[in-house]
Structure formats: C-alpha cells, structure tokens
Amino acid sequence: MTPRPRADARGARPRANLRSARPILAASSVALVALVAGCATPTGEVVLLPAQDGHHSVLTVQQGDKQVVLDKPYAAAETTTQGPRAVESSPKEVEAKFGKALAAQPARPQTFTLYFVEGSNELTDESKRVFESVFPDIAKHPVPDIVVIGHTDSVGGDVYNDKLSLQRADAVRDALIQRGIPAADIVAEGRGKRDPLVATGEGVSEARNRRVEVIVR
Amino acid sequence: MLRWKLALPLLMFAAGSAQAADIGQIKVSKGAVTIDRAGNALPGNLGVHVQQGDVVKTGADGSVGITMSDNSLLSAGPNSVLALDQYAFDTTTNQGRFDTSLKKGTLAVVSGRLAKQSPGSMTVSTPSAILGVRGTEFVVSVNDTPAAR
C-alpha cells in the first residue's frame, strides 16, 4: 500500500471538473488567468502580538510549501489564495479587527509558589502568607479552577520524585479543600524534578526546587 | 500507600473515558455561544467544560473565552466557528498535542504548557493555512467569503 500523494488527489478533481463542464470553462479560465496573473484573494490574517510574560514569540504560517515566519510584535501575514504574504500590523488595526476576541480573553493564570520547611510538610512562614493570598484571588474569578503542581529537587529518580511531587501537591490540595474550596475545582499534579526553579546537577538538595505552585485561573 | 490504592481505579476510569475528558473551561461567555458536541448543540455558558472534538460557535453578538488545562487561552469574537480537533496533555511531562481549527471569524490565542514544552505540539489551522505555534500570543482571522473555503 503506497499512500497516494496528496497533491495528486487534490489536483485531479478541479481538472476533471473543467473538462466535464464546458459551458463554465470560459469563466473558469478567466478566473485561472486572474490567479496566475497575481490577483491573490485574501482569505484571512495572522498577527503576532507582544507576549505579556516577556517571552519571545514565534509563529509560522504555512500554506502548502510556502511559509512566512512571524517573530516580532505586530509582524503579520495575510493568507491569500496564492499563499501567505508578510505584512505589518499595528495595535490600532488589531484592536479594530480583533477587539472583541481579545476582550473575551480569560484572565491570565496566576501562580503562587509555596516552599516547605526542610524535611517536613509544613510551609515556611513566608509561604503561609502566600497561601493566605490565594483565597482573595480565587474569589475574584467567576468560575475558578485551581491547579496545584508539586516539584522536587534532583535527589533521587523519576519514579520516586514523581510520586513525592504529587504527594506535596495533594497535601496543598487538601489544605485548600479544608478551607472551603470545592474539591471538584482543584486538580493536583506532580512534575517530579523536571521543572526546577534553580538549575542544578543531578542529586542536589535544593530547597528552592522543593515547592508547590498553586495556579488560579 | 492507601492514597495510591485509591488512585488506581480512578486512573483506570480516566483512561477508559479519555474521549469524554474535560480539556478546558469556558471562562468568558457573552451573547450567543453554542457547543456542537456529537451532533448536539449545547449552550456555551460560563463554567461549561469543553471536550476534544467540540465545535464552539459564536453568534453575531457573541464572544467566548476558554482556558485549556495546559493554561492555553483561546478567545473567539463574533460569528466565529472554532473546532477543538485534537487535545492530549500529560500533566507530568507537559507533552502532548493541541490542534484547533478556526473555520471562520476571529480568534486570539495565548499558548500554554504544551507549546512551551515542545514547540510544534500546537497548531491552529484555518481553511487555507496551518499556524505552527512556537509561543506565545497572536490573533488570527478567517474571512467569511467563498474564497476562504
């Protein structure tokens, strides 16, 4: 079974149509000539926006074998019947065309990071204060959901740390439930040692990496 | 140990019903918003969870904002049709796939944990183009004309 090349399958149909429908052949030919002559009809637009988290953004816009890469704010591509075309946009244009979509954007997920007293399940004094600040933030959301993500340092293997990180997350989830947050609104996840706050080598005990993130969204 | 014994049947249940899993939640809903799910049109109200395969539609006065489980934010303006074609997200490794398509209208996107972990794991398609999302914020429109098809 050799898969048929997709270009063939696509190309075959319009050609057959042109042959079998002689009365509209002339009109189709005119359209075809117009296309070949460069009358690209716009089909849509893509605009890269500045990233609020400060990360560098990149977006590729692919049509067949033609590609435009957008890599700075307000770099834009117009998609057309003949492929993407690099253009420039502006905050004003984006607001005019995409204002309602942007106005419906959900609140950015808020992250609260909690640390533990070494060798215990108890939060540090500073983290106890951070934990308290989670509740007013939850109250601001009309339909809040909360993700609790546990992390470990690099001491030990993945299986051990995956379990340990989930246990830390579960402990914080339990604490949130005890304070009246509905259990159905909270998910606990363990990332093990994959996402250290501070990069270290293997097997390094690092208090700043033993943490739980509470994400309110 | 007890925790793990309890968790196991839950995990098996989750795996068995993977297709019906909630992958995101409607956080903003204005005007007419509907979800086409397996042939049924459901109201796209505030708080409703979305699933893989859902097609979210907004009316002339409608707009909708969805937060996905990987923190991606999708929001569509009026007269839009957005299909959540494919979604898989491993919360431990941050790996998976997220493919959506905007059939018409306007869409604003902030990519999340999936695109951050693996550039190339998130795409947004329009009838004429495929956008490869390396991060993080952009808007896309599809003209409502025959040429857009």
XYZ file of C-alpha atoms in Angstrom:
366
model
C 0.000 0.000 0.000
C 1.713 3.128 -1.175
C -0.188 6.200 0.015
C -1.249 8.292 -2.916
C 0.484 11.685 -2.931
C -1.967 14.241 -1.622
C -1.160 16.812 -4.295
C -2.330 14.366 -6.987
C -5.595 13.644 -5.261
C -6.306 17.324 -4.852
C -5.186 18.333 -8.327
C -7.201 15.680 -10.106
C -10.668 16.929 -9.191
C -10.665 20.524 -10.465
C -9.097 19.378 -13.734
C -11.823 16.786 -14.269
C -14.440 19.430 -13.483
C -13.036 21.838 -16.036
C -13.159 19.191 -18.752
C -16.644 17.935 -17.995
C -18.256 21.359 -17.534
C -17.627 23.037 -20.849
C -20.144 25.885 -20.501
C -18.309 27.312 -17.482
C -14.886 26.578 -18.918
C -14.500 30.097 -20.270
C -15.390 31.730 -16.945
C -13.113 29.353 -15.057
C -10.272 30.113 -17.401
C -10.651 33.807 -16.760
C -10.519 33.153 -13.025
C -7.492 30.927 -13.536
C -5.704 33.567 -15.589
C -6.505 36.160 -12.930
C -4.980 33.910 -10.271
C -1.867 33.234 -12.301
C -1.525 36.928 -13.070
C -1.218 37.652 -9.328
C -4.718 38.579 -8.177
C -4.335 36.864 -4.835
C -7.612 36.982 -2.896
C -7.122 37.496 0.853
C -8.555 34.671 2.958
C -7.529 35.842 6.415
C -4.846 37.384 8.572
C -2.445 36.397 11.333
C -0.769 38.899 13.672
C 1.871 38.132 16.280
C 1.311 40.076 19.496
C 3.765 41.125 22.204
C 3.910 38.407 24.870
C 2.762 39.652 28.278
C 5.071 37.217 30.054
C 8.074 38.734 28.253
C 8.893 35.561 26.317
C 9.961 35.829 22.707
C 7.146 34.769 20.401
C 7.472 32.972 17.081
C 4.742 31.754 14.768
C 4.976 30.020 11.395
C 2.253 30.496 8.794
C 2.271 27.642 6.298
C 0.268 27.334 3.096
C 1.340 24.343 1.015
C 5.078 24.731 0.553
C 5.023 28.479 1.233
C 5.838 29.757 4.702
C 6.025 33.100 6.467
C 7.697 33.283 9.887
C 6.425 35.921 12.312
C 8.977 36.693 15.018
C 8.360 40.210 16.280
C 5.336 42.015 17.699
C 2.842 43.103 15.043
C 4.605 41.156 12.327
C 1.682 39.804 10.325
C 0.793 37.532 7.447
C -2.126 37.861 5.102
C -3.269 34.445 3.948
C -4.393 34.519 0.323
C -5.482 32.141 -2.397
C -1.835 32.164 -3.501
C -0.115 31.666 -0.175
C 0.872 33.801 2.798
C 2.206 37.321 2.353
C 4.239 39.105 5.028
C 2.643 42.408 6.074
C 2.828 44.776 9.051
C 0.039 45.347 11.507
C -0.362 47.760 14.419
C -2.064 47.931 17.829
C -4.781 50.083 16.237
C -5.528 47.600 13.449
C -5.508 44.682 15.879
C -7.948 46.453 18.184
C -10.272 47.299 15.275
C -10.380 43.759 13.913
C -9.769 41.566 16.978
C -11.007 43.783 19.832
C -13.957 41.566 20.713
C -11.925 38.343 20.607
C -9.275 39.954 22.828
C -11.896 41.342 25.208
C -13.168 37.770 25.731
C -9.731 36.501 26.711
C -9.858 34.684 30.067
C -7.837 36.082 32.982
C -4.190 35.069 32.891
C -3.474 32.119 35.188
C -1.980 33.437 38.453
C 0.809 31.417 40.057
C 1.518 31.301 43.808
C 4.658 29.400 44.828
C 4.893 27.688 48.214
C 8.019 26.327 49.942
C 8.361 23.815 52.734
C 10.441 23.714 55.891
C 13.198 21.245 55.041
C 12.228 17.637 55.718
C 8.636 18.455 56.588
C 5.200 19.034 55.130
C 4.988 22.393 56.856
C 5.034 25.599 54.851
C 7.660 28.230 55.649
C 6.328 31.356 57.387
C 6.623 33.368 54.189
C 4.740 30.662 52.263
C 1.973 30.610 54.863
C 1.358 34.275 53.999
C 1.434 33.468 50.264
C -1.050 30.634 50.857
C -3.451 33.108 52.504
C -3.246 35.423 49.490
C -4.562 32.633 47.230
C -8.098 32.937 48.623
C -8.850 36.554 47.674
C -7.538 35.761 44.187
C -9.829 32.730 43.854
C -12.757 34.919 44.942
C -12.099 37.291 42.039
C -12.802 34.572 39.456
C -16.420 33.950 38.399
C -15.699 30.258 37.674
C -12.342 29.482 39.296
C -10.382 26.324 38.773
C -7.136 25.630 40.572
C -4.167 23.540 39.520
C -1.746 22.508 42.253
C 1.627 21.390 40.864
C 4.257 19.723 43.035
C 8.001 19.847 42.307
C 11.055 18.201 43.867
C 14.790 18.784 43.822
C 17.052 16.441 41.829
C 17.788 13.943 44.615
C 16.519 10.513 43.526
C 14.989 9.017 40.389
C 11.930 9.985 38.366
C 9.556 7.388 39.817
C 10.364 8.475 43.371
C 10.178 12.194 42.613
C 7.008 11.929 40.524
C 5.292 10.317 43.496
C 6.801 12.735 46.028
C 5.837 15.799 43.983
C 2.264 14.556 43.669
C 2.116 13.932 47.427
C 3.208 17.538 48.047
C 0.564 18.768 45.634
C -2.081 16.571 47.265
C -1.196 17.982 50.696
C -1.762 21.541 49.454
C -4.930 20.489 47.642
C -6.229 19.014 50.911
C -5.421 22.266 52.708
C -7.387 24.245 50.101
C -10.355 21.883 50.426
C -10.254 22.253 54.217
C -10.577 25.987 53.712
C -13.762 25.536 51.704
C -12.596 25.410 48.089
C -14.711 22.752 46.305
C -12.695 19.576 45.648
C -14.093 19.386 42.103
C -12.400 22.705 41.276
C -8.874 21.595 42.261
C -6.566 19.297 40.323
C -3.268 18.082 41.825
C -0.348 17.277 39.530
C 3.230 16.151 40.134
C 6.019 17.245 37.793
C 8.777 15.441 39.723
C 12.198 17.010 39.149
C 11.537 18.078 35.532
C 10.938 21.762 36.148
C 13.438 23.091 38.696
C 13.229 26.740 39.685
C 17.008 26.745 40.070
C 19.044 24.629 37.653
C 21.276 22.138 39.471
C 23.124 18.932 38.612
C 21.722 15.510 39.463
C 21.334 14.583 43.119
C 21.469 18.126 44.524
C 19.384 19.005 47.569
C 17.959 22.468 46.807
C 15.222 23.977 48.966
C 14.016 26.372 46.250
C 13.206 23.421 43.979
C 11.095 21.629 46.623
C 7.982 23.633 46.032
C 4.316 23.608 45.115
C 2.753 26.007 42.643
C -0.877 26.952 43.071
C -2.258 28.209 39.766
C -5.568 30.040 39.911
C -7.364 30.526 36.624
C 0.115 3.661 50.242
C -3.600 3.947 50.752
C -3.614 7.020 48.548
C -2.215 5.026 45.643
C -4.642 2.161 46.030
C -7.465 4.659 45.860
C -5.943 6.490 42.925
C -5.591 3.408 40.729
C -9.285 2.764 39.951
C -9.689 6.477 39.340
C -6.834 6.462 36.832
C -8.328 3.455 35.064
C -11.653 5.210 34.884
C -9.993 8.298 33.450
C -8.194 6.229 30.794
C -11.378 4.377 29.866
C -13.308 7.572 29.289
C -10.476 9.548 27.727
C -12.640 10.784 24.860
C -15.109 12.470 27.169
C -12.439 14.092 29.324
C -12.728 17.765 30.116
C -9.887 19.639 28.455
C -10.837 23.215 29.233
C -13.457 25.500 30.675
C -15.449 28.458 29.384
C -14.332 31.427 31.465
C -15.985 34.190 29.464
C -19.274 33.918 27.578
C -21.143 36.846 26.009
C -24.178 36.743 23.741
C -24.929 33.613 21.722
C -22.395 30.833 22.328
C -23.054 27.188 21.492
C -21.030 23.989 21.555
C -21.632 21.339 18.914
C -20.827 18.014 20.558
C -21.523 14.741 18.743
C -24.438 16.231 16.847
C -25.982 18.089 19.799
C -25.942 21.850 20.252
C -25.242 22.697 23.898
C -25.313 26.177 25.421
C -21.793 27.528 25.854
C -22.414 29.086 29.238
C -19.918 30.355 31.793
C -18.246 27.421 33.575
C -19.089 24.776 30.969
C -16.258 22.319 30.312
C -15.177 21.624 26.753
C -14.025 18.306 25.289
C -11.946 17.103 22.396
C -13.991 17.267 19.211
C -16.202 20.122 20.377
C -17.007 22.865 17.873
C -17.549 26.214 19.591
C -19.715 28.755 17.751
C -20.499 32.387 18.468
C -23.385 34.432 17.100
C -23.338 37.979 15.738
C -23.413 39.323 19.326
C -21.313 36.509 20.806
C -17.787 36.017 22.100
C -16.239 33.278 24.187
C -13.068 32.736 26.227
C -11.740 29.279 27.091
C -8.889 28.316 29.425
C -7.424 24.928 28.483
C -5.987 22.531 31.049
C -2.432 23.354 29.870
C -3.063 27.108 30.522
C -3.587 27.942 26.848
C -6.138 30.723 26.390
C -8.432 30.763 23.363
C -10.956 33.519 22.757
C -13.193 33.967 19.756
C -15.032 37.075 18.586
C -18.490 37.293 16.949
C -19.569 34.986 14.084
C -16.786 32.538 14.739
C -16.508 28.763 14.448
C -13.678 27.118 16.381
C -13.094 23.344 16.368
C -11.098 21.694 19.174
C -9.850 18.920 16.901
C -7.250 17.176 19.000
C -6.052 17.537 22.571
C -3.786 15.358 24.660
C -1.844 16.685 27.648
C 0.373 14.732 30.027
C 0.449 16.845 33.179
C 3.640 15.178 34.459
C 5.795 15.605 31.336
C 3.909 18.519 29.706
C 3.926 16.548 26.456
C 1.032 16.022 24.087
C -0.777 17.629 21.168
C -3.152 20.502 20.688
C -4.692 21.118 17.268
C -7.533 23.531 16.745
C -9.055 24.998 13.630
C -10.736 28.324 13.074
C -13.339 27.794 10.341
C -14.391 31.438 10.317
C -14.311 34.569 12.427
C -11.601 35.848 14.752
C -9.502 34.108 17.391
C -6.983 35.299 19.973
C -4.523 32.750 21.356
C -2.064 32.622 24.232
C -0.199 29.322 24.128
C 0.372 27.289 27.299
C 2.420 24.465 28.765
C 2.218 22.193 25.695
C 3.751 24.689 23.252
C 6.333 25.742 25.838
C 7.472 22.140 26.378
C 7.525 21.121 22.694
C 7.371 23.805 20.023
C 5.487 22.049 17.257
C 2.978 20.331 19.530
C 0.390 23.077 18.960
C -1.185 24.134 15.688
C -4.050 26.377 14.706
C -5.435 25.700 11.240
C -7.562 27.925 9.057
C -9.218 26.775 5.825
C -6.128 27.978 3.972
C -3.166 27.839 6.358
C -1.559 25.971 9.233
C -0.035 28.044 12.025
C 2.814 26.440 13.932
C 2.771 27.875 17.443
C 6.240 28.325 18.952
C 4.732 30.700 21.534
C 3.032 32.694 22.703
C 0.426 35.343 21.727
C -1.286 36.026 18.436
C -4.570 36.696 16.682
C -5.925 35.057 13.537
C -8.908 35.755 11.306
C -10.708 33.871 8.557
C -12.618 35.955 6.053
C -16.233 34.931 5.621
C -16.122 34.685 1.836
C -16.331 31.789 -0.618
C -12.618 32.275 -1.267
C -11.914 31.370 2.339
C -13.120 27.845 1.794
